C-alpha cells in the first residue's frame, strides 16, 4: 500500500493505470474510518483492479461555526484499517495542495443542494461537489463509492457526474448500522452515553414511518407521526427535518407514490445526526 500526498503524483499514478487498461475504484472519506467506510472500501476492492481511498477533511464543506477543527482525525488508525483490507493507494493530500492561495473555483449543483441538509448547511454541498470534482479529475476513477447514509450527497454527486460528463459509475452502498439500529458515523463519537442511548430514536422513527407507509397511511400523516416520535425524546434538542420525501427531487410528499425517501436530521445535544431509508 502506498500513501500519496501530492495531487500531481496521484494523477500520474492513475494515468499510468488507465493507460494499462486497469479499472480504478475510488472511495472518498474524511477519515476516522469505521465499519461504514470499510464496507465501501471492501466493495471497491472487490469490483476494481486498483482502489484509491482518499482521506481529507475538506474545509470547504464545513459551514462557519461547524466542527471542522474538532472533527475526529486518526490517520495512523485509518492506515492500519485500510492496509488490512488490502488497498493499493491512500490519497492523503494537505489543504494547501488542494486549495492554494488564490483558489477561486467552486462547483454548484443547483436545486438539489438547497433542500434537506442544504437548508441548514448553506454552502455544504458546494464544498462537497467542488472537492469531488477535483478528486475525479486527479484520479479519473472507473467507479466511485458512496454510502446511502448520506443519500442527498450521493444524489448530488450522481447529478454532477451526469451533468459534467465525467463518465464515472457512482455506486451507492447500504448504510451500516450499530446493533441497535443507529447508523454508524464518525460524529457518533461526540455523543455522551446518555445521548448515545437516546439516538436510537432516529432509526425507530424511520422504521415506524416505514411501517405506516406500508400499511397505506398517507405520507403527510406519516411525517407528523415521525415528528411526534422525535419530539417525545427529551435529548433531541432540534429537529431540522423529518418526514417523507421524493427520492429524486427531495421535496416533501403529501400524496402516495411508488418510491419514498424517509429522512431525518436532528441534533442530539450539540451533535447533528442524519439518517434515512428508501422504501419502494
Ligand atoms: P465521510 O467520511 O463521513 O465523508 O464518509 C465517507 C463515505 O462513507 C460517504 O460516502 C458516506 O456516505 C459513507 N458512510 C458514512 N457512514 C456510513 C455508514 N454508516 N454506512 C455506509 N456508508 C457510510
Short mmCIF file of C-alpha atoms and ligand atoms in Angstrom, two decimals:
data_model
loop_
_atom_site.label_atom_id
_atom_site.label_comp_id
_atom_site.label_asym_id
_atom_site.label_seq_id
_atom_site.Cartn_x
_atom_site.Cartn_y
_atom_site.Cartn_z
CA UNK A 1 0.00 0.00 0.00
CA UNK A 2 1.33 3.39 -0.99
CA UNK A 3 0.50 6.73 0.61
CA UNK A 4 0.38 9.57 -1.88
CA UNK A 5 0.28 13.15 -0.65
CA UNK A 6 0.92 15.19 -3.80
CA UNK A 7 -2.00 15.61 -6.25
CA UNK A 8 0.25 15.63 -9.35
CA UNK A 9 1.87 12.33 -8.30
CA UNK A 10 -1.55 10.80 -7.67
CA UNK A 11 -2.59 11.93 -11.13
CA UNK A 12 0.49 10.36 -12.76
CA UNK A 13 -0.11 7.03 -10.99
CA UNK A 14 -3.78 7.00 -12.03
CA UNK A 15 -2.89 7.96 -15.60
CA UNK A 16 -0.47 5.05 -15.79
CA UNK A 17 -3.09 2.59 -14.56
CA UNK A 18 -5.62 3.86 -17.07
CA UNK A 19 -3.11 3.53 -19.94
CA UNK A 20 -2.61 -0.08 -18.87
CA UNK A 21 -6.37 -0.61 -19.13
CA UNK A 22 -6.88 -1.10 -15.38
CA UNK A 23 -10.10 -0.14 -13.59
CA UNK A 24 -9.85 2.19 -10.60
CA UNK A 25 -12.31 2.18 -7.70
CA UNK A 26 -12.34 5.34 -5.59
CA UNK A 27 -13.67 5.85 -2.07
CA UNK A 28 -13.57 9.44 -0.81
CA UNK A 29 -13.60 9.78 3.00
CA UNK A 30 -12.83 12.28 5.71
CA UNK A 31 -11.06 9.61 7.76
CA UNK A 32 -11.79 8.40 11.32
CA UNK A 33 -12.75 5.25 9.46
CA UNK A 34 -15.47 2.95 10.78
CA UNK A 35 -17.37 -0.10 9.51
CA UNK A 36 -19.49 2.09 7.21
CA UNK A 37 -16.40 3.36 5.37
CA UNK A 38 -14.80 -0.09 5.39
CA UNK A 39 -17.83 -1.62 3.66
CA UNK A 40 -17.38 0.83 0.77
CA UNK A 41 -13.64 0.18 0.61
CA UNK A 42 -14.10 -3.61 0.52
CA UNK A 43 -16.66 -3.32 -2.24
CA UNK A 44 -14.35 -1.06 -4.28
CA UNK A 45 -11.51 -3.55 -3.80
CA UNK A 46 -13.70 -6.45 -4.96
CA UNK A 47 -15.01 -4.68 -8.06
CA UNK A 48 -11.86 -2.99 -9.44
CA UNK A 49 -8.26 -3.78 -10.42
CA UNK A 50 -6.97 -0.95 -8.19
CA UNK A 51 -8.52 1.04 -5.35
CA UNK A 52 -7.75 4.52 -4.12
CA UNK A 53 -9.08 5.71 -0.75
CA UNK A 54 -8.79 9.41 -0.04
CA UNK A 55 -8.62 10.79 3.48
CA UNK A 56 -9.20 14.52 3.52
CA UNK A 57 -11.19 16.65 5.95
CA UNK A 58 -12.41 19.11 3.36
CA UNK A 59 -12.65 22.63 4.83
CA UNK A 60 -14.94 23.99 2.11
CA UNK A 61 -17.79 21.68 3.06
CA UNK A 62 -17.90 22.86 6.66
CA UNK A 63 -20.14 25.83 7.27
CA UNK A 64 -18.96 28.61 9.58
CA UNK A 65 -19.37 27.53 13.21
CA UNK A 66 -19.36 23.80 12.40
CA UNK A 67 -16.94 21.19 13.72
CA UNK A 68 -14.05 21.44 11.18
CA UNK A 69 -11.41 21.93 13.90
CA UNK A 70 -12.66 19.23 16.22
CA UNK A 71 -13.69 16.72 13.51
CA UNK A 72 -12.13 13.37 14.59
CA UNK A 73 -8.77 12.65 12.91
CA UNK A 74 -6.88 9.37 13.25
CA UNK A 75 -4.65 8.92 10.22
CA UNK A 76 -2.48 6.21 11.84
CA UNK A 77 -5.52 4.14 12.83
CA UNK A 78 -7.02 4.67 9.37
CA UNK A 79 -3.86 3.46 7.63
CA UNK A 80 -3.90 0.24 9.64
CA UNK A 81 -7.55 -0.44 8.84
CA UNK A 82 -7.04 0.20 5.13
CA UNK A 83 -3.86 -1.88 5.00
CA UNK A 84 -5.75 -4.87 6.45
CA UNK A 85 -8.34 -4.67 3.66
CA UNK A 86 -5.57 -4.77 1.07
CA UNK A 87 -5.87 -1.49 -0.74
CA UNK A 88 -3.35 -0.10 -3.25
CA UNK A 89 -3.30 3.64 -2.60
CA UNK A 90 -4.27 6.10 0.09
CA UNK A 91 -4.50 9.64 -1.20
CA UNK A 92 -3.73 11.94 1.72
CA UNK A 93 -3.35 15.49 0.40
CA UNK A 94 -2.96 18.53 2.61
CA UNK A 95 -5.24 21.52 2.46
CA UNK A 96 -2.82 23.88 0.72
CA UNK A 97 -2.08 21.43 -2.08
CA UNK A 98 -5.76 21.36 -3.00
CA UNK A 99 -6.72 24.93 -2.09
CA UNK A 100 -3.58 27.02 -2.68
CA UNK A 101 -3.51 30.76 -2.17
CA UNK A 102 -5.80 32.38 -4.75
CA UNK A 103 -8.04 29.36 -5.17
CA UNK A 104 -11.35 30.61 -6.66
CA UNK A 105 -13.29 27.86 -8.45
CA UNK A 106 -16.38 26.18 -6.99
CA UNK A 107 -18.95 23.77 -8.37
CA UNK A 108 -22.64 24.12 -7.52
CA UNK A 109 -25.28 21.53 -8.27
CA UNK A 110 -28.39 23.67 -8.31
CA UNK A 111 -31.74 22.88 -6.70
CA UNK A 112 -30.85 19.57 -5.03
CA UNK A 113 -28.18 21.32 -2.95
CA UNK A 114 -30.69 23.72 -1.38
CA UNK A 115 -33.03 21.09 0.03
CA UNK A 116 -32.98 18.97 3.22
CA UNK A 117 -29.44 19.30 4.70
CA UNK A 118 -28.69 22.16 2.29
CA UNK A 119 -31.19 24.39 4.08
CA UNK A 120 -29.36 24.01 7.35
CA UNK A 121 -25.82 23.84 5.98
CA UNK A 122 -25.70 26.54 3.29
CA UNK A 123 -22.65 26.02 1.06
CA UNK A 124 -22.04 22.48 2.33
CA UNK A 125 -22.86 20.71 -0.94
CA UNK A 126 -20.94 23.30 -2.95
CA UNK A 127 -17.88 22.26 -0.94
CA UNK A 128 -18.66 18.58 -1.46
CA UNK A 129 -19.21 18.97 -5.22
CA UNK A 130 -16.03 21.04 -5.56
CA UNK A 131 -13.72 18.62 -3.78
CA UNK A 132 -15.19 15.60 -5.57
CA UNK A 133 -14.81 17.33 -8.90
CA UNK A 134 -11.14 17.86 -8.07
CA UNK A 135 -10.66 14.26 -6.91
CA UNK A 136 -12.41 12.91 -10.01
CA UNK A 137 -10.09 15.00 -12.21
CA UNK A 138 -6.99 13.81 -10.37
CA UNK A 139 -7.88 10.11 -10.05
CA UNK A 140 -10.23 9.61 -13.02
CA UNK A 141 -11.82 6.58 -11.35
CA UNK A 142 -13.87 3.99 -13.19
CA UNK A 143 -16.24 3.75 -10.23
CA UNK A 144 -16.72 5.84 -7.09
CA UNK A 145 -18.44 4.55 -3.96
CA UNK A 146 -20.75 6.46 -1.62
CA UNK A 147 -22.90 5.49 1.36
CA UNK A 148 -26.67 5.73 1.36
CA UNK A 149 -26.24 7.19 4.85
CA UNK A 150 -25.55 10.49 3.05
CA UNK A 151 -28.27 9.96 0.48
CA UNK A 152 -28.56 13.60 -0.60
CA UNK A 153 -24.82 13.77 -1.15
CA UNK A 154 -24.90 10.64 -3.34
CA UNK A 155 -27.80 12.03 -5.36
CA UNK A 156 -25.98 15.33 -5.90
CA UNK A 157 -22.80 13.54 -6.97
CA UNK A 158 -24.77 11.45 -9.47
CA UNK A 159 -26.30 14.62 -10.89
CA UNK A 160 -22.91 16.33 -11.15
CA UNK A 161 -21.28 13.33 -12.83
CA UNK A 162 -24.06 13.20 -15.39
CA UNK A 163 -24.23 16.98 -15.94
CA UNK A 164 -20.46 17.41 -16.31
CA UNK A 165 -19.92 14.23 -18.38
CA UNK A 166 -17.44 12.61 -16.02
CA UNK A 167 -18.28 9.11 -17.22
CA UNK A 168 -17.77 7.66 -13.74
CA UNK A 169 -20.07 4.99 -12.35
CA UNK A 170 -21.47 6.14 -8.99
CA UNK A 171 -22.27 3.25 -6.69
CA UNK A 172 -24.44 3.77 -3.61
CA UNK A 173 -23.82 1.24 -0.83
CA UNK A 174 -26.18 0.34 2.04
CA UNK A 175 -25.99 2.12 5.39
CA UNK A 176 -24.10 0.11 8.02
CA UNK A 177 -25.71 0.29 11.45
CA UNK A 178 -24.89 -0.49 15.07
CA UNK A 179 -26.79 -3.45 16.57
CA UNK A 180 -29.48 -1.15 17.92
CA UNK A 181 -30.03 0.48 14.51
CA UNK A 182 -28.06 3.73 14.88
CA UNK A 183 -26.31 4.50 11.58
CA UNK A 184 -22.56 4.40 12.18
CA UNK A 185 -21.00 7.85 11.83
CA UNK A 186 -17.72 9.49 12.78
CA UNK A 187 -19.80 12.07 14.66
CA UNK A 188 -21.30 9.38 16.96
CA UNK A 189 -18.01 9.78 18.86
CA UNK A 190 -19.29 13.14 20.11
CA UNK A 191 -22.27 11.57 21.93
CA UNK A 192 -22.29 11.10 25.71
CA UNK A 193 -23.53 7.71 26.97
CA UNK A 194 -26.96 9.16 27.60
CA UNK A 195 -27.11 10.81 24.20
CA UNK A 196 -25.92 7.61 22.53
CA UNK A 197 -28.83 5.72 24.13
CA UNK A 198 -31.30 8.41 23.07
CA UNK A 199 -30.00 8.47 19.48
CA UNK A 200 -31.70 5.18 18.60
CA UNK A 201 -34.91 7.22 18.38
CA UNK A 202 -33.84 8.27 14.86
CA UNK A 203 -33.94 4.75 13.45
CA UNK A 204 -37.07 3.97 15.46
CA UNK A 205 -38.85 6.95 13.89
CA UNK A 206 -37.72 5.85 10.42
CA UNK A 207 -38.91 2.28 10.99
CA UNK A 208 -42.26 3.48 12.32
CA UNK A 209 -42.60 5.67 9.22
CA UNK A 210 -41.82 2.67 7.03
CA UNK A 211 -44.39 0.53 8.80
CA UNK A 212 -47.12 3.18 8.44
CA UNK A 213 -46.38 3.78 4.75
CA UNK A 214 -46.55 0.05 4.11
CA UNK A 215 -49.93 -0.01 5.90
CA UNK A 216 -51.13 2.59 3.42
CA UNK A 217 -51.08 5.65 5.68
CA UNK A 218 -50.82 8.94 3.79
CA UNK A 219 -47.26 10.43 3.63
CA UNK A 220 -48.24 13.69 5.34
CA UNK A 221 -49.66 11.78 8.30
CA UNK A 222 -46.56 9.58 8.40
CA UNK A 223 -44.37 12.69 8.56
CA UNK A 224 -46.38 14.01 11.51
CA UNK A 225 -46.08 10.72 13.37
CA UNK A 226 -42.31 10.63 12.84
CA UNK A 227 -42.05 14.19 14.17
CA UNK A 228 -44.09 13.27 17.23
CA UNK A 229 -41.81 10.31 18.00
CA UNK A 230 -38.72 12.55 17.83
CA UNK A 231 -40.36 15.28 19.92
CA UNK A 232 -41.04 12.77 22.67
CA UNK A 233 -37.31 12.16 23.19
CA UNK A 234 -36.09 14.85 25.62
CA UNK A 235 -32.47 14.68 24.40
CA UNK A 236 -33.47 15.63 20.85
CA UNK A 237 -32.59 19.32 21.06
CA UNK A 238 -33.53 20.30 17.49
CA UNK A 239 -35.46 18.67 14.65
CA UNK A 240 -34.11 20.09 11.39
CA UNK A 241 -36.23 17.95 9.09
CA UNK A 242 -38.17 14.74 9.30
CA UNK A 243 -40.65 13.05 7.04
CA UNK A 244 -41.42 11.52 3.70
CA UNK A 245 -39.70 12.94 0.62
CA UNK A 246 -39.47 12.30 -3.10
CA UNK A 247 -36.22 10.27 -3.53
CA UNK A 248 -35.28 12.07 -6.78
CA UNK A 249 -36.30 15.71 -6.21
CA UNK A 250 -36.14 15.69 -2.39
CA UNK A 251 -39.41 17.60 -1.99
CA UNK A 252 -41.71 16.71 0.88
CA UNK A 253 -44.52 14.36 -0.19
CA UNK A 254 -48.16 14.68 0.71
CA UNK A 255 -49.56 12.04 -1.60
CA UNK A 256 -48.73 8.38 -2.17
CA UNK A 257 -46.29 7.30 -4.90
CA UNK A 258 -44.12 4.27 -5.80
CA UNK A 259 -40.89 5.15 -4.05
CA UNK A 260 -40.23 7.18 -0.90
CA UNK A 261 -37.27 8.63 0.94
CA UNK A 262 -37.78 8.74 4.70
CA UNK A 263 -35.20 11.12 6.10
CA UNK A 264 -34.31 12.74 9.41
CA UNK A 265 -31.81 15.34 10.59
CA UNK A 266 -31.78 16.14 14.30
CA UNK A 267 -29.48 17.40 16.95
CA UNK A 268 -28.98 15.23 19.99
CA UNK A 269 -27.44 17.64 22.47
CA UNK A 270 -24.97 19.53 20.27
CA UNK A 271 -24.41 16.68 17.81
CA UNK A 272 -26.12 16.75 14.44
CA UNK A 273 -27.11 13.31 13.17
CA UNK A 274 -28.79 12.29 9.91
CA UNK A 275 -30.27 9.04 8.66
CA UNK A 276 -32.66 7.81 6.00
CA UNK A 277 -34.28 4.77 4.45
CA UNK A 278 -35.69 4.22 0.98
CA UNK A 279 -38.99 2.43 0.50
CA UNK A 280 -40.17 1.04 -2.82
P1 LIG B 1 -17.35 10.69 5.44
O1 LIG B 1 -16.00 10.27 5.89
O2 LIG B 1 -18.31 10.93 6.56
O3 LIG B 1 -17.30 11.82 4.44
O4 LIG B 1 -17.97 9.46 4.65
C1 LIG B 1 -17.31 8.90 3.55
C2 LIG B 1 -18.25 7.96 2.86
O5 LIG B 1 -18.65 6.92 3.75
C3 LIG B 1 -19.54 8.64 2.37
O6 LIG B 1 -19.86 8.15 1.09
C4 LIG B 1 -20.53 8.21 3.40
O7 LIG B 1 -21.86 8.18 2.91
C5 LIG B 1 -20.05 6.80 3.72
N1 LIG B 1 -20.58 6.38 5.02
C6 LIG B 1 -20.51 7.04 6.20
N2 LIG B 1 -21.15 6.35 7.16
C7 LIG B 1 -21.65 5.24 6.57
C8 LIG B 1 -22.41 4.13 7.04
N3 LIG B 1 -22.80 4.03 8.31
N4 LIG B 1 -22.75 3.16 6.17
C9 LIG B 1 -22.36 3.25 4.86
N5 LIG B 1 -21.64 4.27 4.36
C10 LIG B 1 -21.29 5.25 5.20
#
